[in-house]
Short mmCIF file of C-alpha atoms in Angstrom, two decimals:
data_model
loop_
_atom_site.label_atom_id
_atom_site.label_comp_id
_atom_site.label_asym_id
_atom_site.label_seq_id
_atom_site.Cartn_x
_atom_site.Cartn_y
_atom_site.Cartn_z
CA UNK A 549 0.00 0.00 0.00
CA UNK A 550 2.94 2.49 1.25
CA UNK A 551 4.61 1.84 -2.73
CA UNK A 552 1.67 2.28 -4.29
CA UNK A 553 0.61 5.48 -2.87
CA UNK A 554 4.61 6.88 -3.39
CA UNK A 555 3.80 6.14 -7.12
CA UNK A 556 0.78 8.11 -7.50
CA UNK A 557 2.33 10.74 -5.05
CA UNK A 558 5.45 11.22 -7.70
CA UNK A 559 3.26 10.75 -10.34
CA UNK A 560 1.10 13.74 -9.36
CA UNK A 561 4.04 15.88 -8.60
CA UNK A 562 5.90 15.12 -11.81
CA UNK A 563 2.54 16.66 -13.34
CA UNK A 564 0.07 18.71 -11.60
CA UNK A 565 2.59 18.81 -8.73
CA UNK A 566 5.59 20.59 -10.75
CA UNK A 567 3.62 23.54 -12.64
CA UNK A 568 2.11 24.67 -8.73
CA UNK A 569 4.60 23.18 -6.75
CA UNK A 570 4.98 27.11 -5.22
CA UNK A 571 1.36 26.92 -4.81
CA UNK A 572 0.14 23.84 -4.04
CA UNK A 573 3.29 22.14 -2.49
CA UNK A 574 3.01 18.62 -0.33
CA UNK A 575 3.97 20.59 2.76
CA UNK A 576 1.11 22.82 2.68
CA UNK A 577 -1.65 19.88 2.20
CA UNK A 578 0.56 18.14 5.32
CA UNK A 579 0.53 21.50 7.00
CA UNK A 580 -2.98 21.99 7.06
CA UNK A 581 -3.71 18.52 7.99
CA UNK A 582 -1.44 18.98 11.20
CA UNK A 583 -3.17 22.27 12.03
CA UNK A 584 -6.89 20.84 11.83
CA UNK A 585 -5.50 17.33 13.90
CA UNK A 586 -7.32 15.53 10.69
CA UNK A 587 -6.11 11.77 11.36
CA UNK A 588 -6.14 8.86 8.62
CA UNK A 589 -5.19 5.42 8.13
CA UNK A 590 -2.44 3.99 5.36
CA UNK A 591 -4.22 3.41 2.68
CA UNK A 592 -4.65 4.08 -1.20
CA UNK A 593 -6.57 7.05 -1.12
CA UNK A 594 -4.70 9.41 1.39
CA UNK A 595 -5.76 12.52 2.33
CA UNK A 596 -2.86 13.66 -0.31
CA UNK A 597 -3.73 11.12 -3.30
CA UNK A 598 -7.26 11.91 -2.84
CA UNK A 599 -7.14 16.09 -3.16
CA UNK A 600 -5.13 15.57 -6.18
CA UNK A 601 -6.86 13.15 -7.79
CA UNK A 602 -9.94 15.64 -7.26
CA UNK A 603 -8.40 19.06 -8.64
CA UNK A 604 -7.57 16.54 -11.64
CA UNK A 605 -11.33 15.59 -12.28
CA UNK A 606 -12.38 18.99 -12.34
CA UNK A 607 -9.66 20.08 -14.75
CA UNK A 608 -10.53 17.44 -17.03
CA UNK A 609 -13.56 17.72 -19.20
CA UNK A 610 -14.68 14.10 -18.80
CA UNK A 611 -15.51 14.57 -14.93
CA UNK A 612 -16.92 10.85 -13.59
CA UNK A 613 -15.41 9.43 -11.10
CA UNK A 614 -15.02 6.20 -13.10
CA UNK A 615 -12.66 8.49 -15.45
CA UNK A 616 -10.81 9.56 -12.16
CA UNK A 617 -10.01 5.74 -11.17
CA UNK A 618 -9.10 4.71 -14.85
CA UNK A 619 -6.11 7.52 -14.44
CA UNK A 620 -5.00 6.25 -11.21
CA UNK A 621 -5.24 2.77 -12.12
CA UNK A 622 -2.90 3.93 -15.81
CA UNK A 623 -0.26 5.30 -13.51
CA UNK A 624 0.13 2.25 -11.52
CA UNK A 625 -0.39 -0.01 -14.71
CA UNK A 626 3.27 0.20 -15.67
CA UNK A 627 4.81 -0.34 -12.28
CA UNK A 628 4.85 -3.75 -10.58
CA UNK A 629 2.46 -3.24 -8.04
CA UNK A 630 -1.55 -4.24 -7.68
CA UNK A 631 -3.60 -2.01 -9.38
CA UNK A 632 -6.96 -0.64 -7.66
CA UNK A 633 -10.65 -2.08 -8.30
CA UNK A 634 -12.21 -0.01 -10.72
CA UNK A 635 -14.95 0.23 -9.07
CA UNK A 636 -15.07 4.06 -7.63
CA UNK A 637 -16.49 3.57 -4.08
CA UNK A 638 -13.23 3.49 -2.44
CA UNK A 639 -12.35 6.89 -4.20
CA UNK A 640 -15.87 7.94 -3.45
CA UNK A 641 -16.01 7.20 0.26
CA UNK A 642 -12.76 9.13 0.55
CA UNK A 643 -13.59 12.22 -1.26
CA UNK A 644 -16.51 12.29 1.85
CA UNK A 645 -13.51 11.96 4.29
CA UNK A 646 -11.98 15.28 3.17
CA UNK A 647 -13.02 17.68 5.68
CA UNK A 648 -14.27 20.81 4.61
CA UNK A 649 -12.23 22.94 6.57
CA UNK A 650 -9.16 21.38 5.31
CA UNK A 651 -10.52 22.00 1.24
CA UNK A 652 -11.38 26.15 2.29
CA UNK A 653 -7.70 26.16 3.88
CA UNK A 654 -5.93 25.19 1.04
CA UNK A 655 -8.18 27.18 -1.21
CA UNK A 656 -7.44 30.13 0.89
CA UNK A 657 -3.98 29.66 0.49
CA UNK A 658 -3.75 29.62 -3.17
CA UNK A 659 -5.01 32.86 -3.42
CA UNK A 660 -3.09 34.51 -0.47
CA UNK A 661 -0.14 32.77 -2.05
CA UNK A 662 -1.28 33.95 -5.96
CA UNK A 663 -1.70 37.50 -4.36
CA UNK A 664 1.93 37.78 -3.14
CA UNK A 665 3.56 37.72 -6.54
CA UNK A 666 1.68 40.89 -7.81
CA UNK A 667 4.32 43.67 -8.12
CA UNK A 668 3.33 47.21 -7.95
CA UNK A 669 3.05 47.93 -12.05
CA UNK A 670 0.18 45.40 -11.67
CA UNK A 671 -1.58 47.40 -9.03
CA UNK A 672 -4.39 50.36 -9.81
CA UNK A 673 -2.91 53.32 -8.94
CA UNK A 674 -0.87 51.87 -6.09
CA UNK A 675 -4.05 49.55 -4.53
CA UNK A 676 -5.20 46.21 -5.22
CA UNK A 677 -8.28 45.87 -6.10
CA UNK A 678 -10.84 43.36 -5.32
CA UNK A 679 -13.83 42.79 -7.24
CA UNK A 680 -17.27 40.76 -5.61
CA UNK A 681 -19.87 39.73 -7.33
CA UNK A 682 -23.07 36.76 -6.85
CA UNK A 683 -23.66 33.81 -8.82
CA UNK A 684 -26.06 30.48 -8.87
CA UNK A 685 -24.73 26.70 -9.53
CA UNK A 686 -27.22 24.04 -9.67
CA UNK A 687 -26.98 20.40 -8.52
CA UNK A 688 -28.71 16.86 -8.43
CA UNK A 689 -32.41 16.37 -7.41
CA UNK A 690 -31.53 14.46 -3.81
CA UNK A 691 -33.72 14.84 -1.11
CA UNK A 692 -30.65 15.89 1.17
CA UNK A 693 -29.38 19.16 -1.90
CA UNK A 694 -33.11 19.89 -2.04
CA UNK A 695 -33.62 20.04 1.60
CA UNK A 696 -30.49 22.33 2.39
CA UNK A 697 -30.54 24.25 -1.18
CA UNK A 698 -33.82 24.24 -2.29
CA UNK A 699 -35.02 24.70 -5.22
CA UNK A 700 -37.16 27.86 -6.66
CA UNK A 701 -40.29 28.42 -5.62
CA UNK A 702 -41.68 29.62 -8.66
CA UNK A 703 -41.19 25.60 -9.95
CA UNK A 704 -43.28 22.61 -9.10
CA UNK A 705 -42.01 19.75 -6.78
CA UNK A 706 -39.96 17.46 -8.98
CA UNK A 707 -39.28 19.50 -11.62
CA UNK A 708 -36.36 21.39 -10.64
CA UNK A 709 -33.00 21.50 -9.83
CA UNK A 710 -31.82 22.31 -5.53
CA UNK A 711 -29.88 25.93 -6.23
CA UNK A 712 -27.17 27.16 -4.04
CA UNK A 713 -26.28 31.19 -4.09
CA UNK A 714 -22.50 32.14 -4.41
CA UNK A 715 -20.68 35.31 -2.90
CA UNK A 716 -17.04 35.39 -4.44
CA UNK A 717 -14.01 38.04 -4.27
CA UNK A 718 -11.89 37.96 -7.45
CA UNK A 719 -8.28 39.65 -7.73
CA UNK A 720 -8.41 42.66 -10.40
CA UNK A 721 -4.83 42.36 -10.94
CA UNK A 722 -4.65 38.25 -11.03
CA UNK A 723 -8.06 37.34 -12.06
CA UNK A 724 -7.41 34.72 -9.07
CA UNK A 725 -10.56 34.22 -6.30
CA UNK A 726 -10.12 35.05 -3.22
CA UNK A 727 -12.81 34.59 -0.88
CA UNK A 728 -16.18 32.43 -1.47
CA UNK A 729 -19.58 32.02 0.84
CA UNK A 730 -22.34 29.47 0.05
CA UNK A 731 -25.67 30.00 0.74
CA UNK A 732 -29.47 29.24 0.09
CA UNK A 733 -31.09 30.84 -3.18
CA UNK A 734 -32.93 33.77 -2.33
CA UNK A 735 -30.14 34.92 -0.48
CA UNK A 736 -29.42 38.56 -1.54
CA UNK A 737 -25.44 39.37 -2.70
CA UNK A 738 -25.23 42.23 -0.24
CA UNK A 739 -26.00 39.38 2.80
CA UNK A 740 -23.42 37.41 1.19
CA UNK A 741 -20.57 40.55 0.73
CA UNK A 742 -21.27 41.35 4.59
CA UNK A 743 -19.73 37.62 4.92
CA UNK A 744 -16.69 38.26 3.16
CA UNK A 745 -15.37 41.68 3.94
CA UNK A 746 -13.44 39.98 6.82
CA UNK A 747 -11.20 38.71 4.04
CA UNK A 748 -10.24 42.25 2.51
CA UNK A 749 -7.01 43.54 3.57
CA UNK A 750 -6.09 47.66 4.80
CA UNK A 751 -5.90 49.99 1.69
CA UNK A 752 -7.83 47.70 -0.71
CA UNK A 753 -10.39 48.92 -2.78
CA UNK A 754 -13.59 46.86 -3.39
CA UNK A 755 -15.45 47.27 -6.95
CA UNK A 756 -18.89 45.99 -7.38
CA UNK A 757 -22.27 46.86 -9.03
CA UNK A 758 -25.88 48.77 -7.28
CA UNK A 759 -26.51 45.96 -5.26
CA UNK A 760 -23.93 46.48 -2.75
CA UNK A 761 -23.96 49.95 -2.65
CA UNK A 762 -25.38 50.71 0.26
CA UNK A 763 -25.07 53.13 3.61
CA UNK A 764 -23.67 50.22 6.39
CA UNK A 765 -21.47 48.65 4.10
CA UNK A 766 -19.80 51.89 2.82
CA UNK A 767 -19.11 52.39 6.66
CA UNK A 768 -17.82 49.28 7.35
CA UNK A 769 -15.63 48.80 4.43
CA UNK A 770 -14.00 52.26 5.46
CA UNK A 771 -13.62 50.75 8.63
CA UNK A 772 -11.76 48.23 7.88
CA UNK A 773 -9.06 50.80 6.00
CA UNK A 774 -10.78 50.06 2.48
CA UNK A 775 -12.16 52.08 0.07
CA UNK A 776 -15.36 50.54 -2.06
CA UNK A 777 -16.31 51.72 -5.65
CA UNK A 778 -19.66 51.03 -6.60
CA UNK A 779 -22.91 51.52 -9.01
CA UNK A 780 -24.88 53.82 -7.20
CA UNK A 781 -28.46 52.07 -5.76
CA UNK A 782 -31.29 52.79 -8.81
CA UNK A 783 -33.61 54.10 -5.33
CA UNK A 784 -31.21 57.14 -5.02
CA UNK A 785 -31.78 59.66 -7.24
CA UNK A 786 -28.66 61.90 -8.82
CA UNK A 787 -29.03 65.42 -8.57
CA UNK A 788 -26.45 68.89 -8.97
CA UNK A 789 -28.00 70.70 -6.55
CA UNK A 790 -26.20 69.20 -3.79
CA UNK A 791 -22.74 68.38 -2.69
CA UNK A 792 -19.67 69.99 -3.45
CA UNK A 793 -18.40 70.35 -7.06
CA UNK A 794 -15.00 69.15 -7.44
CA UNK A 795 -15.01 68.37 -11.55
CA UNK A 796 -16.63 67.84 -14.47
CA UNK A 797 -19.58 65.14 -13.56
CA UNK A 798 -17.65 64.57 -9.95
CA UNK A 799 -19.00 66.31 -6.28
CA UNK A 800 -18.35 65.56 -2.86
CA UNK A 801 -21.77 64.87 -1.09
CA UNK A 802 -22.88 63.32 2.82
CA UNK A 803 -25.29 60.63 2.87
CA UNK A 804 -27.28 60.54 6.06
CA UNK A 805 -27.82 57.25 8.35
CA UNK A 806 -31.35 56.07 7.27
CA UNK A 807 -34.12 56.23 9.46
CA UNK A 808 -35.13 52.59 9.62
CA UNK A 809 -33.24 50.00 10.90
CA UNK A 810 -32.38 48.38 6.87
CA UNK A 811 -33.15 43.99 6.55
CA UNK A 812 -29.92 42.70 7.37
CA UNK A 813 -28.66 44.73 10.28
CA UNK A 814 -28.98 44.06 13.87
CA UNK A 815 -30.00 46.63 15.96
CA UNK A 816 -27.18 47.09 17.52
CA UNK A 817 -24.85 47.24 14.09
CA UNK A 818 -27.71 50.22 13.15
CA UNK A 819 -26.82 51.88 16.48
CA UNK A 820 -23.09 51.84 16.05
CA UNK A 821 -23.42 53.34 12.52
CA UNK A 822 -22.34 56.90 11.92
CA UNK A 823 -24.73 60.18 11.49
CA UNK A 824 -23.25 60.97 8.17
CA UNK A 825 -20.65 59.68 5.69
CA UNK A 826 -18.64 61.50 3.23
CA UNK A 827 -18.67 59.96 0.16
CA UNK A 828 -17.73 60.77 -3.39
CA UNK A 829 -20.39 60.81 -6.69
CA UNK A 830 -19.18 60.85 -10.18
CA UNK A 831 -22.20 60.36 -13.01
CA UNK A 832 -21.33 59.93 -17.18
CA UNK A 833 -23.21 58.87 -20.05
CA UNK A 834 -22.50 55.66 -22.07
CA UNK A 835 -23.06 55.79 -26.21
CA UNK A 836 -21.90 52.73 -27.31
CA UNK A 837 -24.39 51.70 -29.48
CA UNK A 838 -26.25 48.38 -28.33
CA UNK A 839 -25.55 49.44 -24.54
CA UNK A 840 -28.48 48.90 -22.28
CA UNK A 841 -27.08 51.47 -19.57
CA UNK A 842 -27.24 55.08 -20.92
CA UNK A 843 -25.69 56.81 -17.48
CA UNK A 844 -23.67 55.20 -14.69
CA UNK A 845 -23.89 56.94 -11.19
CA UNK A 846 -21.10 56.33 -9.29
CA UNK A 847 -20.32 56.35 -5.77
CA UNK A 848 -17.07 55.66 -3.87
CA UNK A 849 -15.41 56.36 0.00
CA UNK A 850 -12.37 57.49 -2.26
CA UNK A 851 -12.31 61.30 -1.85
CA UNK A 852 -8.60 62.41 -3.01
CA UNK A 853 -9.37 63.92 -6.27
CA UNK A 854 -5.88 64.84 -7.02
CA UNK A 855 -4.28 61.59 -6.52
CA UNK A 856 -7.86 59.18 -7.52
CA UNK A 857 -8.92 61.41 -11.08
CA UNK A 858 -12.64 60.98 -12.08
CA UNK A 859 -11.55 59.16 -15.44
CA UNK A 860 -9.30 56.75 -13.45
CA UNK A 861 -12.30 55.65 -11.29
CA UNK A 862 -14.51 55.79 -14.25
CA UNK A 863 -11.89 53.47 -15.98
CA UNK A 864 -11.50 50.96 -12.92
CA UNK A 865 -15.46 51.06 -12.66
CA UNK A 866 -14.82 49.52 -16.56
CA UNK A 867 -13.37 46.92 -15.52
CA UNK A 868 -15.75 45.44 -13.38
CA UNK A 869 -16.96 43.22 -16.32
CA UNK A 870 -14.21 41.49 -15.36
CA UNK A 871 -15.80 39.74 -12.73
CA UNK A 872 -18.44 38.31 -15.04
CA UNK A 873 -15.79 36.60 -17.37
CA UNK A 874 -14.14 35.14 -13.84
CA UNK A 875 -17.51 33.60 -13.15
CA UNK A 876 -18.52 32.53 -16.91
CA UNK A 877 -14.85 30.97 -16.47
CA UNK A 878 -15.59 28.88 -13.28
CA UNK A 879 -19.04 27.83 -14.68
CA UNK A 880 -18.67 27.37 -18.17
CA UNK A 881 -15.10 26.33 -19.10
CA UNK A 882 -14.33 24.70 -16.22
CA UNK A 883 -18.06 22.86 -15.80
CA UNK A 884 -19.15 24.69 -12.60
CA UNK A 885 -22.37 25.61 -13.41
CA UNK A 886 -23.81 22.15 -13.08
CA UNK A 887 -22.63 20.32 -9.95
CA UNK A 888 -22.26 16.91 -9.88
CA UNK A 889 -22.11 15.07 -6.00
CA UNK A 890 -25.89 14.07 -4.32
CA UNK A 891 -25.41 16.12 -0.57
CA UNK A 892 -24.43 19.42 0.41
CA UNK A 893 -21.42 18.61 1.91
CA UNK A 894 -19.90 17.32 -1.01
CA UNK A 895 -21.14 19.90 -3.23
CA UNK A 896 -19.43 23.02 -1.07
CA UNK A 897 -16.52 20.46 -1.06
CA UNK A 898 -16.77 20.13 -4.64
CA UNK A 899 -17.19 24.20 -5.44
CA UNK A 900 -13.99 24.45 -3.29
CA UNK A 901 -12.20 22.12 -5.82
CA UNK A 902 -13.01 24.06 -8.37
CA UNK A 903 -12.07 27.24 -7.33
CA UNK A 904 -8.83 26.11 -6.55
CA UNK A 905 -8.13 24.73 -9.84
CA UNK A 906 -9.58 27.88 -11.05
CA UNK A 907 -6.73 29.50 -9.06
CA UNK A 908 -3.90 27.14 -10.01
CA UNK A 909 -4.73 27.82 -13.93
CA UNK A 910 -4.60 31.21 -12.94
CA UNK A 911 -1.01 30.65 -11.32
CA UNK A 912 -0.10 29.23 -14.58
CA UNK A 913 -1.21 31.92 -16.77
CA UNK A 914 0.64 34.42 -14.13
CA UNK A 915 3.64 32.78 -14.36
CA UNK A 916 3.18 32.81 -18.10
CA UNK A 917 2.49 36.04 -18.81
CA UNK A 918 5.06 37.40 -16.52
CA UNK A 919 8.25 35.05 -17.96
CA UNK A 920 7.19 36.07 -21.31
CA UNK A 921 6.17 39.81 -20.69
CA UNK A 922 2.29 39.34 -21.97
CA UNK A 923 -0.56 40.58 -19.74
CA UNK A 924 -1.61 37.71 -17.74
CA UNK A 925 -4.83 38.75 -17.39
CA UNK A 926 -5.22 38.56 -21.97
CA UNK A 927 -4.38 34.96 -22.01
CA UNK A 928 -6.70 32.27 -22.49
CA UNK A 929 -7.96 30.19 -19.34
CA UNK A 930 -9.68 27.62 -21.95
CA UNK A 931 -6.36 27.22 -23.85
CA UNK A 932 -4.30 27.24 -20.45
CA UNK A 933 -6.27 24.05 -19.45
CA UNK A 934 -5.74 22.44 -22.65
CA UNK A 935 -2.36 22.80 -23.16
CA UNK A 936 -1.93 21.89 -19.60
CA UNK A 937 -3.74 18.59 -19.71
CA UNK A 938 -1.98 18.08 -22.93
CA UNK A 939 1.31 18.48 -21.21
CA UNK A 940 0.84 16.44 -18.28
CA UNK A 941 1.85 12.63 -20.24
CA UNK A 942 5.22 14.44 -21.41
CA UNK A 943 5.93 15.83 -18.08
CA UNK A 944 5.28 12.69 -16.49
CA UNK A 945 7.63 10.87 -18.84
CA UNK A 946 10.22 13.60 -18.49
CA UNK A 947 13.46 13.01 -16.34
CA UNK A 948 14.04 15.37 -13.38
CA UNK A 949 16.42 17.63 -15.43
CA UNK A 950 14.13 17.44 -19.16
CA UNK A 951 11.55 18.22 -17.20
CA UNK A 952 11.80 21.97 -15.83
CA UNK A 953 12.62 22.37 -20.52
CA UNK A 954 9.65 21.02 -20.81
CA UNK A 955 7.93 23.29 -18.40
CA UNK A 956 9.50 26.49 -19.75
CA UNK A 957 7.97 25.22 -23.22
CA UNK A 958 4.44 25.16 -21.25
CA UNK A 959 4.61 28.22 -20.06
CA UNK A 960 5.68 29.89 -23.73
CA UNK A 961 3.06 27.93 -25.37
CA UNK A 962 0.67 29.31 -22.96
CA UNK A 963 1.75 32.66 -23.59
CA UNK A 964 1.93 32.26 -27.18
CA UNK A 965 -1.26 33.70 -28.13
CA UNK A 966 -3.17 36.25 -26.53
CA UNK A 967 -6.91 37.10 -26.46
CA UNK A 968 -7.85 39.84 -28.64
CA UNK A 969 -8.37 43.39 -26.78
CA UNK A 970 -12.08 44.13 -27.56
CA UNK A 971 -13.09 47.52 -25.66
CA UNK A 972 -16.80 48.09 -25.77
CA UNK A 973 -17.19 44.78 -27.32
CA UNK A 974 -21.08 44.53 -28.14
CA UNK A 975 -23.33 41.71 -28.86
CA UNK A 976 -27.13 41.19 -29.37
CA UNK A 977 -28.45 38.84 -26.60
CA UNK A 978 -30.18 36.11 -28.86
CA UNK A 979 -29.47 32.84 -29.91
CA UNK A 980 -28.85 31.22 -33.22
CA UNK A 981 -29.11 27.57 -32.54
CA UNK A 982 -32.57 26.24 -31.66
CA UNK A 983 -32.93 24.28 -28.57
CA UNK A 984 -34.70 20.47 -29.03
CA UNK A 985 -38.71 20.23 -30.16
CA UNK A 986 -39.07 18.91 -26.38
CA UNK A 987 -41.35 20.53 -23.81
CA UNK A 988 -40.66 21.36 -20.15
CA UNK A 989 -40.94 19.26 -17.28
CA UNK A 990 -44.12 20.25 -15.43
CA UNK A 991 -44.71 16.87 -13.64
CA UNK A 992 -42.51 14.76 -11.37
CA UNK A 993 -40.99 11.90 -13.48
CA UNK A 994 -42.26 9.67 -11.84
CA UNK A 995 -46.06 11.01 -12.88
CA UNK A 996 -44.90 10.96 -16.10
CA UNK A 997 -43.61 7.67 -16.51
CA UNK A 998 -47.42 6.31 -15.14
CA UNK A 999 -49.07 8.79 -17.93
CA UNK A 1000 -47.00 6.78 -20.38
CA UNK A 1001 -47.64 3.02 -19.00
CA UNK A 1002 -51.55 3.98 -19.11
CA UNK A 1003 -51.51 6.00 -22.56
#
């Protein structure tokens, strides 16, 4: 048992272990298993095997677990040991041993470790910026998902999917995630931001759309030494005739501490808050033709006009899109969107995983883009997780020395081509191919299986 799981150990270094072996190293999965006292028996699927065997299902586009065991069975198949069962239980049960704790550690530390390599040119106007935004996976009709993630309300019993609600934190400059919070569907994003503040850092700047703009949380992220730039709230109306003028379409105006206690807050967090706040507004017009949004209102807690200028706010407030790409990343290239384990501990287990593959791709395009002087943030994440899948048998086969060669080569492909620039990039929001002659579900299955036995 002890050879076998060396094999897979060296195997898994030699491939997914040498391209984040600064970010993802052994020590780090042993370190966090010391710190949460996490105690397991010799056997194939270690703690270690198992997490790696994991982050390589959800890189890979076939995702079953029966895929998963055929690749640790292959690596074994050429040394002279006993190769596994393929059945997939064993693998199975111990992807339900990993702890959760353990899974959010090591996530956390691939993005605290991500964030250290950003140099100051990389940086927006001397700050890093951190950009939060809400999403929705969906994941198999159990009775345990539906119970803890239900599904919509506006769909009958049987014929949906259970929905979980997703707060994340993305990196501006690395494109990396940083924080994540799981919770029930009708959860709104603000609840969800209030979650994750703790994981900003002092002189940060938060960038997000209306929905978090609001009074308390423009407090407390100035609280915590931050600064927050955000789409001002469609119930507050924009209007010259107060604040102070400091530019063209920019004022300095003081928001007062509502009257009512808002949903959310405890009465004592409403107590502690502040009469007034100072906070900045700049408003322009948008004509790009094709653009919903005619005029953006802006507000932000950053109030230095001569060293924050209206058009490089307006220009960070641009790149909030951003955020929408890192999410149409997690859920669309990398197979997010649709979850596949049956309880809701696996499935926050299994959202973990995927963020930190997410953030090891991203590791690879950073160290990419920064060897070969291209932007990291213009390189494909789709063509980063081909050519590093592709990779993996050659860097496997490699010796010790071929193989850092064959590395650099991964890294230039990588940064070979870039993705076009495509400012104000404008599409119309239709679709070409027509979906199946099939109607919607509007029964249970199970109804519809007896209307078919009786037709």
């Amino acid at each position: 048992m002890t050879l076998r799981v060396q094999i897979l150990k060296d195997k898994f270094s030699q491939s997914l272990g040498l391209p984040f072996k600064e970010l993802l190293p052994e020590s780090v999965i042993r370190l966090a298993i010391s710190e949460l006292k996490i105690k397991y028996k010799k056997r194939l699927f270690d703690p270690f095997v198992t997490l790696w065997a994991f982050l390589s299902q959800v890189l890979d586009t076939d995702k079953t677990c029966h895929n998963t065991v055929s690749k640790i069975i292959a690596h074994l198949a050429e040394s002279e040991v006993e190769v596994p069962s393929t059945d997939t239980s064993a693998y199975c049960q111990a992807r339900a041993r990993l702890p959760e704790k353990l899974l959010e550690n090591i996530f956390n530390f691939s993005a605290q470790s991500l964030e250290e390599k950003v140099r100051t040119e990389y940086l927006w106007c001397g700050r890093n910026v951190k950009v939060i935004d809400g999403s929705t996976v969906s994941m198999p009709d159990t009775v345990e998902n539906q119970k803890e993630y239900p599904q919509p309300s506006s769909q009958k019993e049987g014929c949906g999917f259970p929905i979980a609600k997703i707060g994340v934190i993305f990196s501006l400059a690395t494109g990396a995630a940083i924080a994540l919070c799981i919770d029930v569907l009708n959860t709104h994003d603000i609840k969800l931001a209030r979650r994750l503040y703790s994981f900003l850092k002092p002189n940060d700047v938060l960038l997000g759309d209306r929905a978090f703009c609001a009074y308390a949380d423009m407090f407390a992220i100035t609280k915590l030494g931050c600064d927050a730039v955000f789409r001002k709230h469609k119930s507050r109306k924009t209007t010259m005739q107060k604040g102070k003028i400091v530019g063209d379409c920019d004022k300095l105006v003081t928001w007062y501490k509502p009257k009512t206690c808002p949903k959310g807050l405890s009465k004592d967090e409403f107590d502690a808050l502040p009469p007034s706040i100072n906070v900045r507004e700049i408003y322009y017009n948008i004509v790009i033709p094709g653009f919903r949004t005619e005029r953006v209102s802006l507000i932000t807690t950053v109030l230095d006009k001569s060293s924050y200028s209206t058009l490089a706010i307006v220009g960070l407030y641009g790149q909030r899109w951003d955020v929408e790409l890192d999410l149409r990343h997690l859920k669309t290239t990398l197979g997010m969107d649709i979850l596949r384990c049956k309880t809701p501990s696996m499935v926050r287990k299994e959202i973990y995983v995927f963020l930190l593959a997410y953030n090891l791709l991203r590791s690879l395009m950073w160290d990419a883009g920064t060897t070969y002087t291209t932007p990291p943030l213009r390189l494909s994440l789709q063509g980063t997780r081909h050519h590093l899948i592709n990779f993996i048998p050659k860097l496997l086969a490699a010796t010790s020395t071929k193989r850092l060669r064959v590395y650099r080569t991964l890294l230039k492909v990588i940064a070979h081509k870039a993705v076009p620039d495509r400012p104000a990039r404008n599409e119309p929001r239709v679709r070409k191919r027509r979906p199946k002659a099939y109607p919607l579900m509007t029964k249970p299955r199970h109804e519809l299986r007896k209307q078919l036995q009786t037709a």
